Tab-separated table of C-alpha atoms in Angstrom:
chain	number	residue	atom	x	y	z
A	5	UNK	CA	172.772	3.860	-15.973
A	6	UNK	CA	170.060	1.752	-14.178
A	7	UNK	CA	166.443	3.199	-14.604
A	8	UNK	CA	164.564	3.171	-11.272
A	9	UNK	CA	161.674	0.412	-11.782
A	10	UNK	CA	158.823	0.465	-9.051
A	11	UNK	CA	156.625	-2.973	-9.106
A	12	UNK	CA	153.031	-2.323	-8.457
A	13	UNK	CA	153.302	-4.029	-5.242
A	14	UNK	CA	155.418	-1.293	-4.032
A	15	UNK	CA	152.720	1.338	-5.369
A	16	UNK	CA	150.185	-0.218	-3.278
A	17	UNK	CA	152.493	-0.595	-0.633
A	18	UNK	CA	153.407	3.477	-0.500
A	19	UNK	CA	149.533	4.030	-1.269
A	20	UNK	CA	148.405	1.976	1.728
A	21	UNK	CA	151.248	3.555	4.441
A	22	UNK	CA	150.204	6.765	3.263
A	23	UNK	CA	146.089	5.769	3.905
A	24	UNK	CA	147.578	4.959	7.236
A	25	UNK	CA	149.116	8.084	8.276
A	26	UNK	CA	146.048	9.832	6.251
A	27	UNK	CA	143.915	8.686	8.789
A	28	UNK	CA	146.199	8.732	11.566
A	29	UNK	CA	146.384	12.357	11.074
A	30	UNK	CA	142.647	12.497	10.672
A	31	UNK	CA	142.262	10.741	13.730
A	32	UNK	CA	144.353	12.758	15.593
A	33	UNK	CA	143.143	16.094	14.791
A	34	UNK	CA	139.551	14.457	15.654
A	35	UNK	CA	140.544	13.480	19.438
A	36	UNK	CA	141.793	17.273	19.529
A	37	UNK	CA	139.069	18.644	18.012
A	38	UNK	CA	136.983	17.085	20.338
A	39	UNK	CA	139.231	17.861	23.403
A	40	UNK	CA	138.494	21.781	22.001
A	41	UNK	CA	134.692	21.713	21.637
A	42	UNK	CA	134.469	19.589	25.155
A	43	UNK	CA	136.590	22.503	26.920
A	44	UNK	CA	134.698	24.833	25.311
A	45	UNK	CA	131.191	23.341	26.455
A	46	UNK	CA	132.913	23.091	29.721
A	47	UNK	CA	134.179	26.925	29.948
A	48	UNK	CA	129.777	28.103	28.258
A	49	UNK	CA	128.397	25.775	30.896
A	50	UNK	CA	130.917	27.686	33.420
A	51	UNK	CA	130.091	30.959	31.892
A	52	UNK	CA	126.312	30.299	32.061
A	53	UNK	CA	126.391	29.224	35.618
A	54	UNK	CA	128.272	32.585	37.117
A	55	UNK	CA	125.850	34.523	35.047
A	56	UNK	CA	122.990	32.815	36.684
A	57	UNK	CA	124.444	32.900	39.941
A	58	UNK	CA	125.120	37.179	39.719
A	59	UNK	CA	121.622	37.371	37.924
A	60	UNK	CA	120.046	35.806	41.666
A	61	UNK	CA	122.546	37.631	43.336
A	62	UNK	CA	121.400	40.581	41.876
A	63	UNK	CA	117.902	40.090	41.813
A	64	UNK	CA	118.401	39.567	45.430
A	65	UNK	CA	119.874	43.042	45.893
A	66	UNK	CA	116.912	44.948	43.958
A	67	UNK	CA	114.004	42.897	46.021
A	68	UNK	CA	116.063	44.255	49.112
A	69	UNK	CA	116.542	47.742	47.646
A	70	UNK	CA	112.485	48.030	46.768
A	71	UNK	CA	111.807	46.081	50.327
A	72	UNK	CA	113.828	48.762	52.672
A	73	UNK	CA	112.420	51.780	50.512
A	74	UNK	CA	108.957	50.661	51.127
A	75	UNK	CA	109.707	51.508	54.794
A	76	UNK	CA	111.586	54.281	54.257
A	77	UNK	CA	109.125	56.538	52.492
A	78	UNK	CA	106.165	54.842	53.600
A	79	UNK	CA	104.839	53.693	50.607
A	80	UNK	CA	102.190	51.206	50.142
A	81	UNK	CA	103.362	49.778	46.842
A	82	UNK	CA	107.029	50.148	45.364
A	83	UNK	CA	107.498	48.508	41.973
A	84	UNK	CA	109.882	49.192	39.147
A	85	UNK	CA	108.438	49.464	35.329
A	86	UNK	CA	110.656	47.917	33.325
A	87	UNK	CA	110.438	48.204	29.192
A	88	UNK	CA	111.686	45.428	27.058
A	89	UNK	CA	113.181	44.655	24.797
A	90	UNK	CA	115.681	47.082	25.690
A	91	UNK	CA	116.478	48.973	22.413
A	92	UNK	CA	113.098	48.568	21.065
A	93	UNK	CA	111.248	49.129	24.007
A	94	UNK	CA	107.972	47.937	22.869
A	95	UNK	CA	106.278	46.888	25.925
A	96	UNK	CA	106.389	47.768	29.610
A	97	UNK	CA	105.939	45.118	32.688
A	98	UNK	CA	106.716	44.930	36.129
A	99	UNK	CA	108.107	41.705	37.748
A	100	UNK	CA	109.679	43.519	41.318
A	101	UNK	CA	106.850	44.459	43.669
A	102	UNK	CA	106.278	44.888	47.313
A	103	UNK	CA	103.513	46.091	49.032
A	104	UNK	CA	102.390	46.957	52.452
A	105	UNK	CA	99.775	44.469	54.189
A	106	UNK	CA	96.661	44.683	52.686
A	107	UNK	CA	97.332	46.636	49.624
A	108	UNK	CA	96.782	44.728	46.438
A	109	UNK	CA	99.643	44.270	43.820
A	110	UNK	CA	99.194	46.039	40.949
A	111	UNK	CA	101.451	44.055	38.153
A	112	UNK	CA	98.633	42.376	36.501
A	113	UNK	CA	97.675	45.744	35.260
A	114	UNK	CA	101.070	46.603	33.924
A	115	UNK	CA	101.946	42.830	32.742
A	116	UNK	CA	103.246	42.912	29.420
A	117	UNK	CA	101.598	46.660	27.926
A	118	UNK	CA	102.003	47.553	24.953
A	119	UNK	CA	103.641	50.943	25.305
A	120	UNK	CA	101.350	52.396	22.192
A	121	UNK	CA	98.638	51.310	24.756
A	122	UNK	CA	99.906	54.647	27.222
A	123	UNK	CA	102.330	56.396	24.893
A	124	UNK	CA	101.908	59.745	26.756
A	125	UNK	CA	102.560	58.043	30.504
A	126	UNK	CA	105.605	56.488	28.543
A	127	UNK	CA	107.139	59.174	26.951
A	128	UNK	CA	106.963	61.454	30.327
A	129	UNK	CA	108.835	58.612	32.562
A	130	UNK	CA	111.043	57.697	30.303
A	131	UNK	CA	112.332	61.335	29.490
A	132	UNK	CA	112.148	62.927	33.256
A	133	UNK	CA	114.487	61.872	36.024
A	134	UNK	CA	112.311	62.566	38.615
A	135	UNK	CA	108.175	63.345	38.436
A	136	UNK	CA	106.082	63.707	41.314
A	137	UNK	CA	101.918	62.855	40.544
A	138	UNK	CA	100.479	65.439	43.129
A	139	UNK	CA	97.294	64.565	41.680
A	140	UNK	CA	95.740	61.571	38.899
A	141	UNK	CA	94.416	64.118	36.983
A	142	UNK	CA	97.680	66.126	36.175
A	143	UNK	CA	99.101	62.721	34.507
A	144	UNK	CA	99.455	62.118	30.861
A	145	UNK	CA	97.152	59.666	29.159
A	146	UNK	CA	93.461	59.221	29.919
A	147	UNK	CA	94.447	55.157	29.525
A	148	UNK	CA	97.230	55.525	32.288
A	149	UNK	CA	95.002	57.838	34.742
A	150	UNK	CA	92.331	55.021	34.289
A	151	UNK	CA	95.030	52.223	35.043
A	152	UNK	CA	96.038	53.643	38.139
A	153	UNK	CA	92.465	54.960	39.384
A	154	UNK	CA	91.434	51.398	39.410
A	155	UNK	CA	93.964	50.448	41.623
A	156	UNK	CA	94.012	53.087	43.951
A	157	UNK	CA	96.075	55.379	43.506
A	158	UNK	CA	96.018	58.839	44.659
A	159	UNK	CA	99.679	60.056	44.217
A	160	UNK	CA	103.144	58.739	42.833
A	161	UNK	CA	106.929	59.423	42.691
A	162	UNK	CA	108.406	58.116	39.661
A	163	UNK	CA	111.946	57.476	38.914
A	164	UNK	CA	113.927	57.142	35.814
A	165	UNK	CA	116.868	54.227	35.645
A	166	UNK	CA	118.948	54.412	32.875
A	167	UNK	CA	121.800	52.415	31.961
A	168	UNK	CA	125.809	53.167	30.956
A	169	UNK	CA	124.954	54.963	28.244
A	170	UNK	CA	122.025	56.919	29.930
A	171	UNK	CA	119.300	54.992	28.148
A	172	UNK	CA	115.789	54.227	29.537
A	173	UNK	CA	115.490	50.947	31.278
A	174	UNK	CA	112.783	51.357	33.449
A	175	UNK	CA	111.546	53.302	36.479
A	176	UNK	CA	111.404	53.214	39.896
A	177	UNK	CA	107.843	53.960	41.269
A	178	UNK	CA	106.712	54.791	45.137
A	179	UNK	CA	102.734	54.565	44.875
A	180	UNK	CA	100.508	55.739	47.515
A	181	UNK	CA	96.908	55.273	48.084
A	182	UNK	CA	96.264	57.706	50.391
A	183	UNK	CA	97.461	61.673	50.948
A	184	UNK	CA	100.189	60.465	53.552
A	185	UNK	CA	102.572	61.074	51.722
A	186	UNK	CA	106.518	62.052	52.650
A	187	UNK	CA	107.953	65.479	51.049
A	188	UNK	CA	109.156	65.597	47.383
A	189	UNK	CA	112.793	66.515	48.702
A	190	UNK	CA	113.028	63.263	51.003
A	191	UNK	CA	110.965	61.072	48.311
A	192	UNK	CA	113.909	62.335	45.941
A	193	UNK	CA	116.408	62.143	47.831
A	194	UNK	CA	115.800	58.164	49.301
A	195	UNK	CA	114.848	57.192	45.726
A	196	UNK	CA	118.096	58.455	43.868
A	197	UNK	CA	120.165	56.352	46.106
A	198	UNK	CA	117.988	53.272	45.621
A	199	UNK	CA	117.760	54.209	41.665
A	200	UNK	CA	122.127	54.187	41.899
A	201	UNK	CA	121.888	50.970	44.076
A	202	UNK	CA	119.437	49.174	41.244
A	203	UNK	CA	119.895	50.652	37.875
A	204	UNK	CA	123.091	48.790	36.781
A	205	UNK	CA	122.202	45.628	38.286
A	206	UNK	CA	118.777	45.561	36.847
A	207	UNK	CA	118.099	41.973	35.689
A	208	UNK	CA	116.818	42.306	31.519
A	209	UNK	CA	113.082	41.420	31.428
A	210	UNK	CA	114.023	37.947	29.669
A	211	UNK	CA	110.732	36.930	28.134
A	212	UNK	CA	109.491	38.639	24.814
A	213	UNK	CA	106.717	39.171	22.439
Protein backbone atom coordinates (compact mmCIF):
# COMPACT_ATOMS: atom_id res chain seq x y z
CA UNK A 1 0.00 0.00 0.00
CA UNK A 2 1.37 3.42 -1.20
CA UNK A 3 1.34 6.17 1.60
CA UNK A 4 0.00 9.48 0.24
CA UNK A 5 3.19 11.93 0.25
CA UNK A 6 2.36 15.76 -0.21
CA UNK A 7 5.68 17.91 -1.22
CA UNK A 8 5.69 21.26 0.38
CA UNK A 9 5.22 22.82 -2.88
CA UNK A 10 1.85 21.40 -3.02
CA UNK A 11 1.15 22.78 0.67
CA UNK A 12 1.87 26.16 -0.48
CA UNK A 13 0.15 25.57 -3.51
CA UNK A 14 -3.40 24.50 -1.59
CA UNK A 15 -2.47 27.37 1.02
CA UNK A 16 -2.19 30.05 -1.67
CA UNK A 17 -5.64 28.87 -3.82
CA UNK A 18 -7.30 28.88 -0.65
CA UNK A 19 -5.84 32.81 0.21
CA UNK A 20 -7.39 33.32 -3.15
CA UNK A 21 -10.84 32.26 -2.68
CA UNK A 22 -10.37 33.69 1.10
CA UNK A 23 -10.32 36.91 -0.28
CA UNK A 24 -12.44 36.38 -3.13
CA UNK A 25 -15.11 35.65 -0.73
CA UNK A 26 -14.08 38.63 1.32
CA UNK A 27 -14.26 40.68 -1.56
CA UNK A 28 -17.41 39.67 -2.55
CA UNK A 29 -19.34 40.00 0.52
CA UNK A 30 -17.62 43.65 0.62
CA UNK A 31 -19.16 44.83 -2.92
CA UNK A 32 -22.55 43.47 -1.29
CA UNK A 33 -22.13 44.90 1.77
CA UNK A 34 -21.65 48.01 0.26
CA UNK A 35 -24.51 47.60 -2.33
CA UNK A 36 -26.69 47.16 1.27
CA UNK A 37 -25.49 50.23 3.21
CA UNK A 38 -25.67 52.41 -0.28
CA UNK A 39 -29.49 51.25 -0.68
CA UNK A 40 -30.00 51.83 2.64
CA UNK A 41 -28.57 55.55 2.60
CA UNK A 42 -30.59 55.77 -0.50
CA UNK A 43 -34.09 54.47 1.06
CA UNK A 44 -33.02 57.26 4.89
CA UNK A 45 -32.26 59.99 2.39
CA UNK A 46 -35.80 58.97 0.71
CA UNK A 47 -37.37 58.60 4.05
CA UNK A 48 -36.00 61.97 5.27
CA UNK A 49 -37.12 63.82 2.24
CA UNK A 50 -41.09 62.69 2.40
CA UNK A 51 -40.90 63.53 6.03
CA UNK A 52 -39.73 66.96 5.24
CA UNK A 53 -41.94 67.38 2.47
CA UNK A 54 -45.41 66.31 4.86
CA UNK A 55 -43.71 68.36 7.75
CA UNK A 56 -44.12 71.76 5.07
CA UNK A 57 -47.12 70.32 3.91
CA UNK A 58 -48.39 70.30 7.16
CA UNK A 59 -47.10 73.29 8.51
CA UNK A 60 -48.79 74.77 5.58
CA UNK A 61 -52.18 73.44 6.67
CA UNK A 62 -51.91 74.81 10.44
CA UNK A 63 -50.68 78.53 9.18
CA UNK A 64 -53.97 78.24 7.01
CA UNK A 65 -56.07 76.77 9.83
CA UNK A 66 -54.82 79.76 12.44
CA UNK A 67 -55.05 82.34 9.24
CA UNK A 68 -58.98 81.58 8.36
CA UNK A 69 -59.85 81.41 12.23
CA UNK A 70 -58.44 84.78 12.74
CA UNK A 71 -61.31 85.94 10.48
CA UNK A 72 -63.70 83.82 11.63
CA UNK A 73 -63.92 84.82 15.26
CA UNK A 74 -62.45 88.06 14.88
CA UNK A 75 -59.56 87.76 16.77
CA UNK A 76 -56.66 90.01 16.81
CA UNK A 77 -54.00 87.44 17.61
CA UNK A 78 -54.39 83.52 17.12
CA UNK A 79 -51.34 81.52 18.17
CA UNK A 80 -50.92 77.98 19.36
CA UNK A 81 -48.68 77.23 22.70
CA UNK A 82 -46.90 74.45 22.09
CA UNK A 83 -44.80 72.49 25.09
CA UNK A 84 -41.72 70.58 24.27
CA UNK A 85 -40.23 68.21 24.62
CA UNK A 86 -43.28 66.32 24.34
CA UNK A 87 -43.19 63.79 27.26
CA UNK A 88 -41.29 66.02 29.46
CA UNK A 89 -42.89 69.06 28.69
CA UNK A 90 -40.51 71.38 30.23
CA UNK A 91 -40.93 74.49 28.37
CA UNK A 92 -43.68 76.20 26.40
CA UNK A 93 -43.15 78.40 23.00
CA UNK A 94 -45.08 79.51 20.26
CA UNK A 95 -43.73 79.44 16.63
CA UNK A 96 -47.53 79.76 14.64
CA UNK A 97 -48.87 83.30 14.94
CA UNK A 98 -51.07 85.62 13.05
CA UNK A 99 -52.30 88.76 13.89
CA UNK A 100 -54.59 91.39 12.66
CA UNK A 101 -52.91 94.74 11.23
CA UNK A 102 -51.48 96.61 13.78
CA UNK A 103 -51.53 94.29 16.66
CA UNK A 104 -48.12 93.30 17.87
CA UNK A 105 -47.02 89.55 18.02
CA UNK A 106 -46.75 88.31 21.18
CA UNK A 107 -44.19 85.12 20.81
CA UNK A 108 -41.24 86.83 22.19
CA UNK A 109 -43.02 86.72 25.45
CA UNK A 110 -43.81 83.06 25.29
CA UNK A 111 -40.36 82.04 23.43
CA UNK A 112 -38.92 79.22 25.08
CA UNK A 113 -40.69 79.53 29.05
CA UNK A 114 -39.87 77.58 31.36
CA UNK A 115 -43.18 76.07 32.39
CA UNK A 116 -42.06 76.30 36.36
CA UNK A 117 -41.93 80.03 35.26
CA UNK A 118 -46.26 79.91 35.04
CA UNK A 119 -46.98 76.50 36.51
CA UNK A 120 -50.57 77.52 37.47
CA UNK A 121 -51.43 79.03 33.68
CA UNK A 122 -49.87 75.56 32.66
CA UNK A 123 -51.52 73.20 34.61
CA UNK A 124 -55.15 74.88 33.82
CA UNK A 125 -54.57 74.67 29.79
CA UNK A 126 -53.14 71.71 29.73
CA UNK A 127 -55.92 69.87 31.84
CA UNK A 128 -59.21 71.82 30.39
CA UNK A 129 -60.47 71.33 26.86
CA UNK A 130 -61.91 74.46 26.56
CA UNK A 131 -61.41 77.83 29.04
CA UNK A 132 -62.76 81.06 28.31
CA UNK A 133 -60.63 84.30 30.21
CA UNK A 134 -63.75 86.62 30.70
CA UNK A 135 -61.48 88.68 32.60
CA UNK A 136 -57.17 88.85 33.36
CA UNK A 137 -57.83 88.77 36.75
CA UNK A 138 -59.80 85.39 36.98
CA UNK A 139 -56.51 83.62 35.41
CA UNK A 140 -54.12 81.51 37.30
CA UNK A 141 -50.66 82.82 38.01
CA UNK A 142 -49.80 86.40 38.93
CA UNK A 143 -46.59 85.71 36.32
CA UNK A 144 -49.09 84.72 33.44
CA UNK A 145 -51.73 87.67 34.22
CA UNK A 146 -48.57 89.97 34.06
CA UNK A 147 -47.42 88.30 30.66
CA UNK A 148 -50.50 88.90 29.00
CA UNK A 149 -51.35 92.47 30.60
CA UNK A 150 -48.27 93.68 28.93
CA UNK A 151 -49.35 92.74 25.75
CA UNK A 152 -52.75 93.66 25.76
CA UNK A 153 -54.84 91.46 26.48
CA UNK A 154 -58.22 91.80 27.80
CA UNK A 155 -59.86 88.34 27.14
CA UNK A 156 -58.90 84.78 25.69
CA UNK A 157 -60.30 81.42 24.46
CA UNK A 158 -57.96 78.72 25.01
CA UNK A 159 -57.92 75.37 23.50
CA UNK A 160 -56.44 72.12 24.44
CA UNK A 161 -54.74 69.78 21.47
CA UNK A 162 -53.88 66.56 22.46
CA UNK A 163 -52.49 63.83 20.57
CA UNK A 164 -53.53 59.83 19.85
CA UNK A 165 -53.27 59.01 23.10
CA UNK A 166 -55.03 62.20 24.49
CA UNK A 167 -51.84 63.79 25.77
CA UNK A 168 -51.12 67.57 26.00
CA UNK A 169 -49.39 69.00 23.03
CA UNK A 170 -50.24 72.39 23.08
CA UNK A 171 -53.15 74.83 22.81
CA UNK A 172 -54.92 76.71 20.56
CA UNK A 173 -55.39 80.39 21.73
CA UNK A 174 -57.89 83.26 20.18
CA UNK A 175 -56.59 86.55 22.04
CA UNK A 176 -58.42 89.70 22.02
CA UNK A 177 -57.48 93.11 23.01
CA UNK A 178 -60.53 94.63 23.23
CA UNK A 179 -64.29 93.54 24.68
CA UNK A 180 -65.43 92.65 20.99
CA UNK A 181 -65.50 89.62 21.47
CA UNK A 182 -67.77 86.64 19.64
CA UNK A 183 -69.98 84.29 22.08
CA UNK A 184 -68.36 81.38 24.02
CA UNK A 185 -70.72 78.87 22.03
CA UNK A 186 -69.44 80.13 18.47
CA UNK A 187 -65.70 80.71 19.88
CA UNK A 188 -66.14 76.86 20.85
CA UNK A 189 -67.64 75.72 18.35
CA UNK A 190 -65.12 77.34 15.29
CA UNK A 191 -62.15 76.40 17.50
CA UNK A 192 -62.94 72.57 18.00
CA UNK A 193 -63.00 72.13 14.32
CA UNK A 194 -59.73 74.01 13.80
CA UNK A 195 -58.25 72.10 17.08
CA UNK A 196 -59.44 68.49 14.91
CA UNK A 197 -58.01 70.09 11.67
CA UNK A 198 -54.42 70.89 13.59
CA UNK A 199 -53.86 68.65 16.49
CA UNK A 200 -52.56 65.52 14.64
CA UNK A 201 -50.64 67.33 12.17
CA UNK A 202 -48.95 69.52 14.64
CA UNK A 203 -45.29 69.82 13.58
CA UNK A 204 -42.95 68.75 17.12
CA UNK A 205 -41.27 71.97 18.36
CA UNK A 206 -37.76 70.57 17.03
CA UNK A 207 -35.29 72.69 18.94
CA UNK A 208 -34.53 71.90 22.72
CA UNK A 209 -32.96 73.00 25.87
Amino acid sequence: MELLTITGAEVQGFWGFLSVVIVTLIGVYQIRFQKMTDIKVEEYKKELTRKSNRRNDNTSKVWGEIHHLLGQLRADRVYIIQTYPLGRNDYITVEFEVTTHGVAYIKESIKDLHMKDVPKFCSVISSTDFLYVKNLNDMEGMRARALFATNGTQQMFIHRLKDSTYDWIGSLVCDYTTDDVPSEEEARSAMEVAALNIQYILPEIQHTK
